[in-house]
Coordinates of C-alpha atoms in Angstrom, one line a residue:
Chain A
M1033 CA 0.0 0.0 0.0
I1034 CA 1.5 3.3 -1.1
S1035 CA 1.9 5.9 1.6
N1036 CA 0.4 9.4 1.2
E1037 CA 3.8 10.8 1.7
K1038 CA 5.1 8.9 -1.3
I1039 CA 2.1 9.9 -3.4
K1040 CA 2.8 13.6 -2.5
E1041 CA 6.4 13.1 -3.4
L1042 CA 5.5 11.7 -6.8
E1043 CA 2.9 14.4 -7.4
A1044 CA 5.5 17.0 -6.7
I1045 CA 7.9 15.4 -9.2
A1046 CA 5.0 15.3 -11.8
V1047 CA 4.6 19.1 -11.3
K1048 CA 8.3 19.5 -11.9
L1049 CA 8.1 17.5 -15.1
R1050 CA 5.2 19.6 -16.3
R1051 CA 7.1 22.8 -15.7
H1052 CA 10.0 21.4 -17.7
I1053 CA 7.8 20.5 -20.6
I1054 CA 6.4 24.0 -20.7
E1055 CA 9.8 25.7 -20.3
M1056 CA 11.6 23.5 -22.8
T1057 CA 9.0 23.7 -25.6
C1058 CA 8.7 27.4 -25.1
A1059 CA 12.5 27.8 -25.3
A1060 CA 12.5 25.7 -28.4
A1061 CA 9.4 27.5 -29.8
S1062 CA 8.7 24.0 -31.0
G1063 CA 7.5 20.6 -29.7
H1064 CA 4.5 18.7 -28.4
P1065 CA 3.3 19.9 -25.1
G1066 CA -0.2 18.5 -25.1
G1067 CA 0.7 14.8 -25.4
S1068 CA 3.7 15.2 -23.1
L1069 CA 1.6 16.8 -20.4
S1070 CA -1.0 14.0 -20.6
A1071 CA 1.7 11.4 -19.9
A1072 CA 3.5 13.2 -17.1
D1073 CA 2.0 11.3 -14.2
I1074 CA 2.6 7.9 -15.9
I1075 CA 6.2 8.8 -16.6
T1076 CA 6.7 10.0 -13.0
V1077 CA 5.5 6.7 -11.6
L1078 CA 7.6 4.7 -14.0
Y1079 CA 10.8 6.6 -13.5
F1080 CA 10.6 7.5 -9.9
H1081 CA 8.8 4.6 -8.4
K1082 CA 8.2 1.5 -10.5
M1083 CA 11.2 1.0 -12.8
R1084 CA 14.5 -0.4 -11.8
H1085 CA 17.1 1.7 -13.4
N1086 CA 20.3 3.5 -12.6
P1087 CA 21.1 7.0 -13.9
K1088 CA 24.8 6.3 -13.1
D1089 CA 24.7 3.2 -15.2
P1090 CA 22.3 3.7 -18.1
V1091 CA 23.3 0.3 -19.7
W1092 CA 23.0 -1.7 -16.5
P1093 CA 22.0 -5.1 -18.0
E1094 CA 19.3 -5.8 -15.4
R1095 CA 17.5 -2.5 -15.8
D1096 CA 13.9 -2.3 -16.8
R1097 CA 13.4 -0.9 -20.3
F1098 CA 11.0 1.8 -21.3
V1099 CA 10.1 2.5 -25.0
M1100 CA 8.4 5.8 -25.7
S1101 CA 6.5 4.6 -28.7
K1102 CA 4.7 7.9 -29.0
G1103 CA 8.1 9.5 -29.7
H1104 CA 6.8 13.1 -30.0
A1105 CA 6.3 13.1 -26.2
A1106 CA 10.0 13.3 -25.9
P1107 CA 9.8 16.4 -23.7
V1108 CA 8.3 14.4 -20.8
L1109 CA 10.9 11.7 -21.1
Y1110 CA 13.7 14.2 -21.2
A1111 CA 12.3 15.9 -18.2
A1112 CA 12.2 12.6 -16.3
L1113 CA 15.7 11.6 -17.3
A1114 CA 17.1 15.0 -16.3
E1115 CA 15.3 14.9 -12.9
A1116 CA 16.5 11.4 -12.4
G1117 CA 20.1 12.4 -13.0
Y1118 CA 20.9 11.1 -16.4
F1119 CA 22.0 14.6 -17.5
P1120 CA 21.8 18.2 -16.0
V1121 CA 18.4 19.7 -15.8
D1122 CA 19.9 22.9 -17.2
Y1123 CA 20.4 21.1 -20.5
L1124 CA 16.6 20.8 -21.1
K1125 CA 16.4 24.2 -22.6
T1126 CA 18.4 23.0 -25.6
L1127 CA 15.5 20.9 -26.9
R1128 CA 15.4 20.7 -30.7
R1129 CA 18.3 23.1 -31.1
V1130 CA 20.8 22.1 -33.8
G1131 CA 23.6 20.1 -32.2
S1132 CA 21.6 19.3 -29.1
S1133 CA 21.2 15.7 -27.9
L1134 CA 17.6 16.5 -27.1
Q1135 CA 16.3 15.6 -30.5
G1136 CA 12.7 16.5 -31.5
H1137 CA 11.7 12.8 -31.4
V1138 CA 13.4 10.3 -29.1
D1139 CA 16.8 9.2 -30.4
M1140 CA 18.6 6.4 -28.7
L1141 CA 22.0 7.4 -30.0
S1142 CA 22.0 10.9 -28.7
L1143 CA 21.2 10.4 -25.0
P1144 CA 21.9 8.0 -22.2
G1145 CA 18.7 6.3 -20.9
I1146 CA 16.9 6.1 -24.2
E1147 CA 16.1 2.5 -25.2
M1148 CA 14.8 3.0 -28.7
S1149 CA 14.5 5.7 -31.3
T1150 CA 10.9 6.5 -32.2
G1151 CA 8.9 9.1 -33.9
S1152 CA 7.4 7.2 -36.8
L1153 CA 4.3 6.0 -34.9
G1154 CA 3.4 2.4 -34.5
Q1155 CA 6.9 0.9 -34.2
G1156 CA 7.7 1.0 -30.5
L1157 CA 5.7 -2.0 -29.4
S1158 CA 7.4 -4.3 -31.9
T1159 CA 10.8 -3.2 -30.5
A1160 CA 9.6 -3.6 -26.9
N1161 CA 8.6 -7.2 -27.8
G1162 CA 12.1 -7.8 -29.1
M1163 CA 13.6 -6.6 -25.8
A1164 CA 11.2 -8.9 -23.9
L1165 CA 12.1 -11.8 -26.0
A1166 CA 15.8 -11.1 -25.5
A1167 CA 15.2 -11.1 -21.7
R1168 CA 13.6 -14.5 -21.9
L1169 CA 16.5 -15.8 -24.0
D1170 CA 19.0 -14.4 -21.5
K1171 CA 16.9 -15.7 -18.6
K1172 CA 16.8 -12.1 -17.2
S1173 CA 14.0 -10.8 -15.2
Y1174 CA 13.9 -7.1 -16.3
R1175 CA 10.5 -5.7 -17.3
V1176 CA 9.7 -3.8 -20.5
Y1177 CA 7.3 -0.9 -20.6
C1178 CA 5.9 0.7 -23.7
L1179 CA 3.9 3.9 -23.9
L1180 CA 1.7 4.4 -26.9
G1181 CA -0.6 7.1 -28.0
D1182 CA -4.3 6.4 -28.7
G1183 CA -4.2 7.9 -32.1
E1184 CA -1.0 5.8 -32.6
C1185 CA -3.2 2.7 -32.3
Q1186 CA -4.6 3.5 -35.7
E1187 CA -1.3 2.2 -37.1
G1188 CA -1.5 -1.4 -38.2
Q1189 CA 1.9 -2.3 -36.9
V1190 CA 0.6 -1.8 -33.4
W1191 CA -1.7 -4.7 -33.9
E1192 CA 0.9 -6.9 -35.5
A1193 CA 3.0 -6.3 -32.4
A1194 CA 0.0 -6.9 -30.1
M1195 CA -0.4 -10.3 -31.7
T1196 CA 3.2 -11.1 -31.1
S1197 CA 3.1 -10.1 -27.5
S1198 CA 0.2 -12.3 -26.8
H1199 CA 1.4 -15.2 -29.0
H1200 CA 4.6 -15.3 -27.1
K1201 CA 2.9 -14.8 -23.7
L1202 CA 5.2 -11.8 -23.0
D1203 CA 4.1 -11.2 -19.4
S1204 CA 7.3 -9.2 -18.7
L1205 CA 5.8 -6.6 -21.1
T1206 CA 3.4 -3.9 -20.0
A1207 CA 2.0 -1.5 -22.6
I1208 CA 0.4 1.7 -21.5
V1209 CA -1.9 3.7 -23.7
D1210 CA -2.1 7.5 -23.1
H1211 CA -5.8 7.6 -23.8
N1212 CA -6.2 11.4 -24.1
K1213 CA -8.7 10.9 -26.9
Y1214 CA -7.3 13.6 -29.2
Q1215 CA -5.1 13.3 -32.2
I1216 CA -3.9 16.1 -34.6
D1217 CA -6.9 16.5 -36.9
G1218 CA -9.5 16.0 -34.3
R1219 CA -11.0 13.6 -31.7
V1220 CA -9.8 10.1 -32.2
E1221 CA -13.4 8.9 -32.2
D1222 CA -14.2 11.3 -35.1
I1223 CA -11.1 10.6 -37.2
K1224 CA -11.0 6.9 -37.0
S1225 CA -12.7 5.4 -34.0
I1226 CA -10.7 2.9 -32.0
S1227 CA -13.7 1.8 -30.0
P1228 CA -14.4 -0.5 -28.4
F1229 CA -10.7 -0.1 -27.3
A1230 CA -10.5 -2.4 -24.3
D1231 CA -12.3 -5.1 -26.2
K1232 CA -9.8 -4.9 -29.0
W1233 CA -6.9 -5.6 -26.7
K1234 CA -8.8 -8.3 -25.0
A1235 CA -9.5 -9.9 -28.4
F1236 CA -5.8 -9.8 -29.1
G1237 CA -5.2 -11.9 -26.0
W1238 CA -4.1 -9.2 -23.6
N1239 CA -4.9 -8.6 -20.0
V1240 CA -6.6 -5.2 -20.0
L1241 CA -6.6 -2.8 -17.1
S1242 CA -7.9 0.7 -16.8
C1243 CA -6.5 3.5 -14.7
D1244 CA -6.9 7.2 -14.0
G1245 CA -3.8 8.5 -15.8
H1246 CA -3.6 11.4 -13.5
K1247 CA -3.9 9.7 -10.1
I1248 CA -0.6 8.4 -8.9
A1249 CA -2.2 5.7 -6.7
S1250 CA -4.3 4.4 -9.6
I1251 CA -1.3 4.2 -11.9
I1252 CA 0.8 2.4 -9.3
E1253 CA -2.0 -0.1 -8.6
S1254 CA -2.3 -1.0 -12.3
L1255 CA 1.4 -1.4 -12.8
E1256 CA 1.5 -3.7 -9.8
K1257 CA -1.4 -5.8 -11.1
A1258 CA 0.3 -6.0 -14.5
E1259 CA 3.5 -7.3 -12.9
K1260 CA 1.5 -10.0 -11.1
T1261 CA -0.3 -11.2 -14.2
K1262 CA 1.4 -14.2 -15.7
G1263 CA 0.9 -15.9 -19.1
K1264 CA -0.2 -12.8 -21.0
P1265 CA 0.9 -9.2 -21.6
T1266 CA -1.0 -6.4 -19.9
V1267 CA -2.1 -3.2 -21.4
I1268 CA -3.1 -0.3 -19.1
I1269 CA -5.5 2.1 -20.7
A1270 CA -4.8 5.3 -18.9
E1271 CA -7.6 7.8 -19.1
T1272 CA -5.9 11.1 -19.5
I1273 CA -6.4 14.7 -20.6
K1274 CA -4.4 16.2 -23.3
G1275 CA -2.6 19.2 -21.9
K1276 CA -3.2 18.1 -18.3
G1277 CA -2.1 20.6 -15.7
V1278 CA -2.4 23.7 -17.9
S1279 CA -6.0 25.0 -17.9
F1280 CA -5.9 26.7 -21.3
M1281 CA -4.3 23.7 -23.0
E1282 CA -6.8 21.3 -21.4
A1283 CA -9.6 23.5 -22.8
K1284 CA -8.2 23.4 -26.3
P1285 CA -6.6 20.0 -26.8
L1286 CA -6.4 20.3 -30.6
D1287 CA -4.4 23.5 -30.4
Y1288 CA -1.5 22.2 -28.4
H1289 CA -0.6 18.8 -29.9
G1290 CA 2.4 20.2 -31.7
R1291 CA 2.4 23.9 -30.9
A1292 CA 4.7 25.2 -28.3
P1293 CA 3.5 27.8 -25.7
T1294 CA 4.5 31.5 -26.3
S1295 CA 6.3 33.3 -23.5
E1296 CA 3.0 34.7 -22.4
E1297 CA 1.4 31.3 -22.3
E1298 CA 4.5 30.0 -20.6
E1299 CA 4.1 32.5 -17.8
K1300 CA 0.4 31.6 -17.4
A1301 CA 1.2 27.9 -17.4
L1302 CA 4.0 28.1 -14.9
G1303 CA 1.7 30.1 -12.7
E1304 CA -0.7 27.2 -12.6
L1305 CA 2.1 24.6 -12.2
C1306 CA 3.4 26.0 -9.0
Q1307 CA 4.8 23.9 -6.3
V1308 CA 2.6 24.2 -3.2
K1309 CA 4.6 23.9 -0.1
E1310 CA 2.8 22.5 2.9
I1311 CA 2.6 25.0 5.7
K1312 CA 3.5 23.1 8.9
P1313 CA 1.7 24.4 12.0
Chain B
M1016 CA 32.7 -24.2 -71.9
T1017 CA 33.1 -26.3 -68.8
E1018 CA 30.0 -27.4 -67.0
K1019 CA 29.4 -24.9 -64.2
K1020 CA 28.5 -25.9 -60.7
M1021 CA 25.1 -24.5 -59.8
A1022 CA 23.8 -23.7 -56.4
A1023 CA 21.3 -21.3 -54.9
T1024 CA 22.5 -18.4 -52.8
R1025 CA 19.6 -18.9 -50.4
D1026 CA 20.8 -22.5 -49.7
A1027 CA 24.3 -21.2 -48.9
Y1028 CA 22.6 -18.7 -46.6
G1029 CA 20.6 -21.3 -44.7
K1030 CA 23.7 -23.5 -44.2
A1031 CA 25.9 -20.6 -43.2
L1032 CA 23.3 -19.5 -40.6
V1033 CA 23.4 -22.9 -39.0
E1034 CA 27.2 -22.9 -38.8
L1035 CA 27.1 -19.4 -37.2
G1036 CA 24.4 -20.5 -34.8
R1037 CA 26.6 -23.3 -33.6
E1038 CA 29.5 -20.9 -33.0
N1039 CA 27.6 -18.1 -31.4
P1040 CA 24.7 -18.4 -29.0
N1041 CA 23.9 -14.8 -29.4
I1042 CA 22.7 -15.1 -32.9
V1043 CA 18.9 -14.9 -33.3
V1044 CA 17.0 -15.4 -36.6
L1045 CA 13.6 -14.0 -37.6
D1046 CA 11.4 -14.7 -40.6
A1047 CA 8.0 -13.7 -41.8
D1048 CA 6.3 -16.9 -42.8
L1049 CA 8.8 -17.6 -45.6
S1050 CA 11.2 -19.7 -43.7
V1051 CA 11.1 -22.7 -46.0
S1052 CA 11.8 -20.5 -49.0
T1053 CA 14.5 -18.3 -47.4
K1054 CA 16.1 -21.4 -45.8
T1055 CA 16.1 -19.9 -42.3
S1056 CA 14.1 -23.1 -41.6
L1057 CA 17.5 -24.9 -41.3
F1058 CA 18.4 -22.7 -38.4
A1059 CA 14.9 -23.0 -37.0
K1060 CA 15.2 -26.7 -36.9
E1061 CA 18.4 -26.8 -35.0
F1062 CA 17.9 -23.7 -32.7
P1063 CA 14.1 -23.4 -32.2
D1064 CA 14.6 -21.3 -29.1
R1065 CA 16.5 -18.7 -31.1
F1066 CA 14.2 -18.6 -34.1
F1067 CA 11.1 -16.4 -34.3
D1068 CA 8.7 -16.7 -37.1
M1069 CA 6.8 -13.4 -37.0
G1070 CA 4.2 -14.6 -39.4
V1071 CA 3.0 -12.4 -42.3
A1072 CA 4.1 -9.2 -40.6
E1073 CA 7.3 -7.8 -42.0
Q1074 CA 7.1 -4.4 -40.2
D1075 CA 6.7 -6.2 -36.9
M1076 CA 9.6 -8.5 -37.8
V1077 CA 12.0 -5.6 -38.4
G1078 CA 10.9 -3.8 -35.2
T1079 CA 11.2 -7.0 -33.2
A1080 CA 14.7 -7.5 -34.7
A1081 CA 15.6 -4.0 -33.6
G1082 CA 14.5 -4.7 -30.1
L1083 CA 16.4 -7.9 -29.9
A1084 CA 19.5 -6.2 -31.2
A1085 CA 19.1 -3.3 -28.7
A1086 CA 19.3 -6.0 -26.0
G1087 CA 22.5 -7.3 -27.4
K1088 CA 21.6 -10.0 -29.9
I1089 CA 23.1 -10.4 -33.4
V1090 CA 19.9 -10.6 -35.5
F1091 CA 19.3 -12.0 -39.0
A1092 CA 15.8 -11.2 -40.3
S1093 CA 14.6 -12.7 -43.5
T1094 CA 11.8 -12.5 -46.0
F1095 CA 11.5 -11.9 -49.8
A1096 CA 13.3 -8.9 -51.1
V1097 CA 10.1 -7.0 -52.0
F1098 CA 8.9 -7.2 -48.5
G1099 CA 12.1 -6.7 -46.6
S1100 CA 12.9 -3.6 -48.6
G1101 CA 9.5 -2.3 -49.5
R1102 CA 7.0 -3.3 -47.0
A1103 CA 9.3 -2.6 -44.1
W1104 CA 11.3 0.3 -45.5
D1105 CA 10.3 2.8 -42.8
Q1106 CA 11.0 0.3 -40.1
V1107 CA 14.5 -0.5 -41.5
R1108 CA 15.0 3.2 -41.8
M1109 CA 14.0 4.3 -38.3
T1110 CA 14.8 1.3 -36.1
V1111 CA 17.7 -0.3 -37.9
A1112 CA 19.6 2.3 -40.0
Y1113 CA 18.9 5.4 -37.8
T1114 CA 19.7 3.4 -34.7
R1115 CA 22.7 1.7 -36.2
L1116 CA 21.6 -1.6 -34.6
N1117 CA 23.2 -4.9 -35.4
V1118 CA 20.4 -6.2 -37.6
K1119 CA 21.1 -8.0 -40.9
I1120 CA 18.1 -7.9 -43.3
V1121 CA 18.9 -10.9 -45.5
V1122 CA 16.4 -11.2 -48.3
T1123 CA 15.9 -13.8 -51.0
H1124 CA 13.9 -13.9 -54.2
A1125 CA 15.4 -10.6 -55.5
G1126 CA 14.8 -9.6 -59.0
I1127 CA 12.8 -11.1 -61.8
T1128 CA 14.3 -14.6 -61.2
T1129 CA 11.7 -15.0 -58.5
G1130 CA 9.9 -16.2 -61.6
E1131 CA 6.4 -17.6 -61.7
D1132 CA 5.0 -15.6 -58.7
G1133 CA 5.2 -12.5 -60.9
A1134 CA 5.6 -8.8 -60.4
S1135 CA 4.3 -8.5 -56.8
H1136 CA 7.1 -10.8 -55.7
Q1137 CA 9.9 -9.5 -57.9
A1138 CA 12.0 -6.8 -56.3
N1139 CA 13.6 -4.6 -59.0
E1140 CA 13.9 -1.4 -57.0
D1141 CA 15.3 -2.7 -53.7
I1142 CA 19.0 -1.8 -54.3
A1143 CA 17.9 1.7 -55.1
I1144 CA 15.8 2.3 -52.0
M1145 CA 18.1 0.5 -49.6
R1146 CA 21.3 2.2 -50.7
A1147 CA 19.7 5.5 -50.1
L1148 CA 19.6 4.8 -46.3
P1149 CA 22.5 6.1 -44.3
N1150 CA 24.4 3.6 -42.2
L1151 CA 23.1 0.6 -44.1
T1152 CA 25.7 -1.7 -45.7
V1153 CA 24.3 -3.3 -48.9
L1154 CA 25.7 -6.6 -50.2
V1155 CA 24.8 -8.5 -53.3
P1156 CA 26.9 -11.7 -53.4
A1157 CA 27.7 -13.1 -56.8
D1158 CA 27.0 -16.7 -56.1
A1159 CA 26.5 -19.3 -53.4
A1160 CA 30.2 -19.6 -52.6
E1161 CA 30.4 -15.8 -52.1
T1162 CA 27.2 -15.8 -50.1
E1163 CA 28.7 -18.1 -47.5
K1164 CA 31.6 -15.7 -47.1
A1165 CA 29.3 -12.7 -47.0
I1166 CA 27.0 -14.1 -44.3
K1167 CA 29.9 -15.1 -42.2
A1168 CA 31.4 -11.6 -42.7
A1169 CA 28.1 -10.1 -41.8
A1170 CA 28.0 -11.9 -38.5
K1171 CA 31.4 -10.4 -37.6
F1172 CA 30.4 -6.9 -38.8
Y1173 CA 28.7 -4.7 -36.2
G1174 CA 26.0 -2.7 -37.8
P1175 CA 22.9 -2.6 -40.1
M1176 CA 23.1 -4.6 -43.3
Y1177 CA 20.9 -5.5 -46.3
I1178 CA 22.0 -8.6 -48.1
R1179 CA 20.3 -9.5 -51.4
L1180 CA 20.0 -13.1 -52.5
S1181 CA 18.0 -14.9 -55.1
R1182 CA 15.7 -17.8 -55.6
P1183 CA 17.1 -20.1 -58.4
K1184 CA 20.3 -22.1 -58.6
T1185 CA 23.0 -19.9 -60.2
P1186 CA 26.4 -20.7 -61.5
I1187 CA 29.2 -20.7 -59.0
V1188 CA 32.0 -18.5 -60.5
T1189 CA 33.9 -16.9 -57.6
E1190 CA 35.5 -20.2 -56.5
N1191 CA 37.7 -20.1 -59.5
F1192 CA 39.3 -16.9 -58.3
N1193 CA 41.5 -16.6 -55.3
Y1194 CA 40.5 -13.5 -53.3
E1195 CA 39.5 -12.6 -49.8
F1196 CA 35.9 -11.4 -49.4
K1197 CA 36.1 -7.9 -47.9
I1198 CA 33.1 -5.8 -47.4
G1199 CA 33.5 -2.7 -49.5
K1200 CA 36.2 -4.1 -51.8
G1201 CA 35.2 -4.9 -55.4
V1202 CA 37.0 -7.7 -57.1
V1203 CA 38.5 -7.7 -60.6
L1204 CA 37.6 -11.2 -61.8
R1205 CA 38.9 -10.7 -65.3
E1206 CA 41.5 -8.3 -66.6
G1207 CA 40.8 -6.2 -69.6
K1208 CA 41.7 -2.9 -71.2
D1209 CA 39.0 -1.8 -73.6
L1210 CA 36.1 -1.4 -71.1
T1211 CA 35.0 -2.4 -67.7
I1212 CA 31.9 -4.4 -66.9
F1213 CA 30.7 -3.8 -63.3
A1214 CA 28.2 -6.4 -62.2
C1215 CA 26.6 -7.8 -59.1
G1216 CA 24.7 -10.9 -58.1
L1217 CA 23.9 -13.5 -60.7
M1218 CA 24.8 -11.1 -63.5
V1219 CA 28.5 -11.5 -62.6
A1220 CA 28.5 -15.0 -64.2
T1221 CA 26.7 -13.7 -67.2
S1222 CA 29.2 -10.8 -67.5
L1223 CA 32.1 -13.3 -67.4
D1224 CA 30.4 -15.2 -70.3
A1225 CA 30.0 -12.0 -72.2
A1226 CA 33.6 -11.1 -71.7
E1227 CA 34.7 -14.4 -73.1
A1228 CA 32.6 -14.0 -76.2
L1229 CA 33.9 -10.4 -76.6
E1230 CA 37.4 -11.6 -76.5
K1231 CA 36.7 -13.8 -79.5
E1232 CA 35.8 -10.6 -81.3
G1233 CA 38.9 -8.9 -80.2
V1234 CA 37.4 -6.8 -77.4
S1235 CA 39.2 -7.0 -74.1
A1236 CA 36.6 -6.5 -71.3
R1237 CA 37.5 -6.2 -67.7
V1238 CA 34.9 -7.8 -65.4
V1239 CA 34.5 -6.5 -61.8
N1240 CA 32.3 -8.1 -59.1
L1241 CA 30.9 -5.3 -57.1
H1242 CA 29.4 -7.3 -54.3
T1243 CA 29.2 -4.3 -52.0
I1244 CA 26.9 -1.7 -53.4
K1245 CA 27.3 0.3 -50.2
P1246 CA 30.0 1.4 -49.3
L1247 CA 30.9 1.4 -52.9
D1248 CA 34.5 0.8 -53.9
K1249 CA 34.9 4.2 -55.4
E1250 CA 38.7 3.9 -55.9
L1251 CA 38.4 0.7 -57.9
I1252 CA 35.6 2.2 -60.0
V1253 CA 37.6 5.3 -60.8
S1254 CA 40.8 3.4 -61.6
C1255 CA 39.0 1.0 -63.9
A1256 CA 37.3 3.9 -65.7
Q1257 CA 40.7 5.7 -66.0
E1258 CA 42.4 2.6 -67.3
T1259 CA 39.7 1.3 -69.7
G1260 CA 37.8 4.4 -70.7
A1261 CA 34.3 2.9 -70.9
V1262 CA 31.9 1.3 -68.5
V1263 CA 28.9 -1.1 -68.6
T1264 CA 27.0 -1.9 -65.5
V1265 CA 24.9 -5.1 -65.2
E1266 CA 22.3 -5.9 -62.5
E1267 CA 19.2 -7.9 -62.0
H1268 CA 17.5 -4.7 -61.0
S1269 CA 16.0 -1.5 -62.6
I1270 CA 18.5 0.7 -64.4
L1271 CA 17.2 3.4 -62.1
G1272 CA 19.1 3.9 -58.9
G1273 CA 20.7 0.5 -58.4
L1274 CA 24.3 -0.5 -59.2
G1275 CA 24.2 1.5 -62.4
G1276 CA 23.1 4.6 -60.6
A1277 CA 25.7 4.2 -57.9
V1278 CA 28.5 3.7 -60.4
A1279 CA 27.3 6.7 -62.5
E1280 CA 27.3 8.9 -59.5
V1281 CA 31.0 8.1 -58.9
L1282 CA 32.0 8.4 -62.5
V1283 CA 30.3 11.7 -63.1
E1284 CA 32.1 13.3 -60.2
N1285 CA 35.5 11.7 -60.8
C1286 CA 36.1 10.3 -64.2
S1287 CA 33.3 10.8 -66.7
V1288 CA 33.5 8.0 -69.3
P1289 CA 30.9 6.6 -71.7
M1290 CA 28.6 4.3 -69.8
V1291 CA 25.7 2.0 -70.5
R1292 CA 23.4 0.4 -67.9
V1293 CA 22.1 -3.1 -68.4
G1294 CA 19.1 -3.9 -66.3
L1295 CA 15.4 -3.7 -66.2
K1296 CA 14.2 -0.7 -68.2
D1297 CA 12.0 0.9 -65.5
I1298 CA 9.4 -1.8 -65.9
F1299 CA 7.6 -4.3 -63.7
G1300 CA 8.3 -8.0 -64.2
E1301 CA 5.8 -10.7 -64.8
S1302 CA 5.2 -14.4 -64.4
G1303 CA 7.5 -16.9 -66.2
T1304 CA 10.4 -19.2 -65.6
P1305 CA 13.5 -17.4 -64.3
D1306 CA 15.4 -18.3 -67.5
E1307 CA 12.5 -17.1 -69.8
L1308 CA 12.3 -13.8 -67.8
L1309 CA 16.1 -13.2 -68.0
V1310 CA 15.9 -13.5 -71.7
K1311 CA 12.6 -11.5 -72.1
Y1312 CA 13.9 -8.6 -69.9
G1313 CA 17.3 -8.5 -71.6
L1314 CA 19.5 -9.7 -68.8
T1315 CA 21.6 -11.8 -71.1
S1316 CA 25.1 -12.2 -72.3
E1317 CA 24.0 -11.0 -75.7
N1318 CA 22.7 -7.7 -74.3
I1319 CA 25.9 -7.1 -72.3
I1320 CA 27.9 -7.6 -75.5
K1321 CA 25.6 -5.2 -77.3
A1322 CA 26.0 -2.7 -74.5
A1323 CA 29.8 -3.1 -74.6
K1324 CA 29.9 -2.4 -78.4
A1325 CA 27.6 0.6 -77.9
V1326 CA 29.9 2.1 -75.3
L1327 CA 33.0 1.4 -77.2
G1328 CA 31.5 3.3 -80.1
R1329 CA 31.3 6.4 -77.9
K1330 CA 34.8 6.2 -76.7
K1331 CA 36.9 9.2 -77.8

């Protein structure tokens, strides 16, 4: 049972990550704030609670692996890696600048801590399967996590990979879908409906869980259930809000998929994403 | 002419994989439901735990290969050339070439000699689209003997590779020559001073036949086996052009963008000489026997001879 203290700790980190997302995309005048913000709590739980990893040894063979299949959410991953100590937080402001290791879409050759290059949607889950298969061959017990977008699940390759995961009973693999219900051209349901979404995963042989993608305890509970489930892979459909944490981005999810905040918007956003210190009596 | 030994490059691949599998437990092989045709089935039989048939899902196969390689495996992933290059091009681009992972995409059934299956299964554009990818080494072994060497070299080489093999039995010619197979080093199989014929794959044997016939007519043709399309042996290409003054390229591939295109790029920038490309003239293939198709589409000794004479006519 996770303590309230721990939850507050993780919530505070999530706020930090959101602040970084706003700051780095504003500095770059480019990037994907909406889909990065919606994943911030999930990434917080993974990198600061659930995953076994070592910032001082990014290639530690026993580490858990994380594949950011929705590669445009690079800002949230970079923020987590920086806060975890893989590289200085100060470096985040170089996002997307020519010569920076912080490439616009996740690039495994540029930064420590990145397990796979992504950006062309639909490919991450296949690579995550490969890692899980390797773990089995090597008789290692590391877990593999893969974060997908919901629009991304319109790509056929996602379902090829889903068949593989279940066919090979990859229970060391946990997929998480950032179900923020918006893609670029509109609502996912209006562009190309993925419903019934949970049913689809079930039909592909997966154990399907649902969680509140913005409640730390809910995310943790699902990840723990996933780890305990043997014989089939688990997908956690995380219900999220695109732009979560910034009121004007939440209000207009279509506007902030790939549009960075202006300096004015940054100020407003950071004002909302303030760290609230507890006043001790 | 002495009876040539015939063998299929894909058979050599299948055998070589098994030998490699015995030596190195880190080698993993993937296929996409074509294992009996690509001959990865031989590896699958002996090492079932290290073989993954991904089914009719080439994009998934390439992505899975990348994941296995990221976790430290040496991965060979096979299917037909059309699917390994075309269907999964973006996957090779983004998760193998861009990531520089140790994945060897070894495809069989390249070119029109796929035969009866017809155009959908005949890759005539794959050299063009694969050599355009940065970080990808592209090999087209001339025969079964060279294929064994190429596959073994591939296992030792760290990095992304695309290796192009074919379906039918083809003449073994490289065994008659004493050279070490080196990735990136073209091989002069026959000396000559009037023109140079650059060839790859099964057209190397045909080019040697053409050169012999040309000699009877008093034309001295040099024949070079360019088994590595990328990185191209620029030095050799330029020196041959300088020494012979005329070039013919021969490939079981479109004349657009393949070996011919690659050689032309080097010549135009370094040593412009008259050049003719022998290959498919920007056209899809069709059903037929491999031999019928080679004749119908002009991939013959006669056509190489014609091309040689045409290019000699343009020499200053």
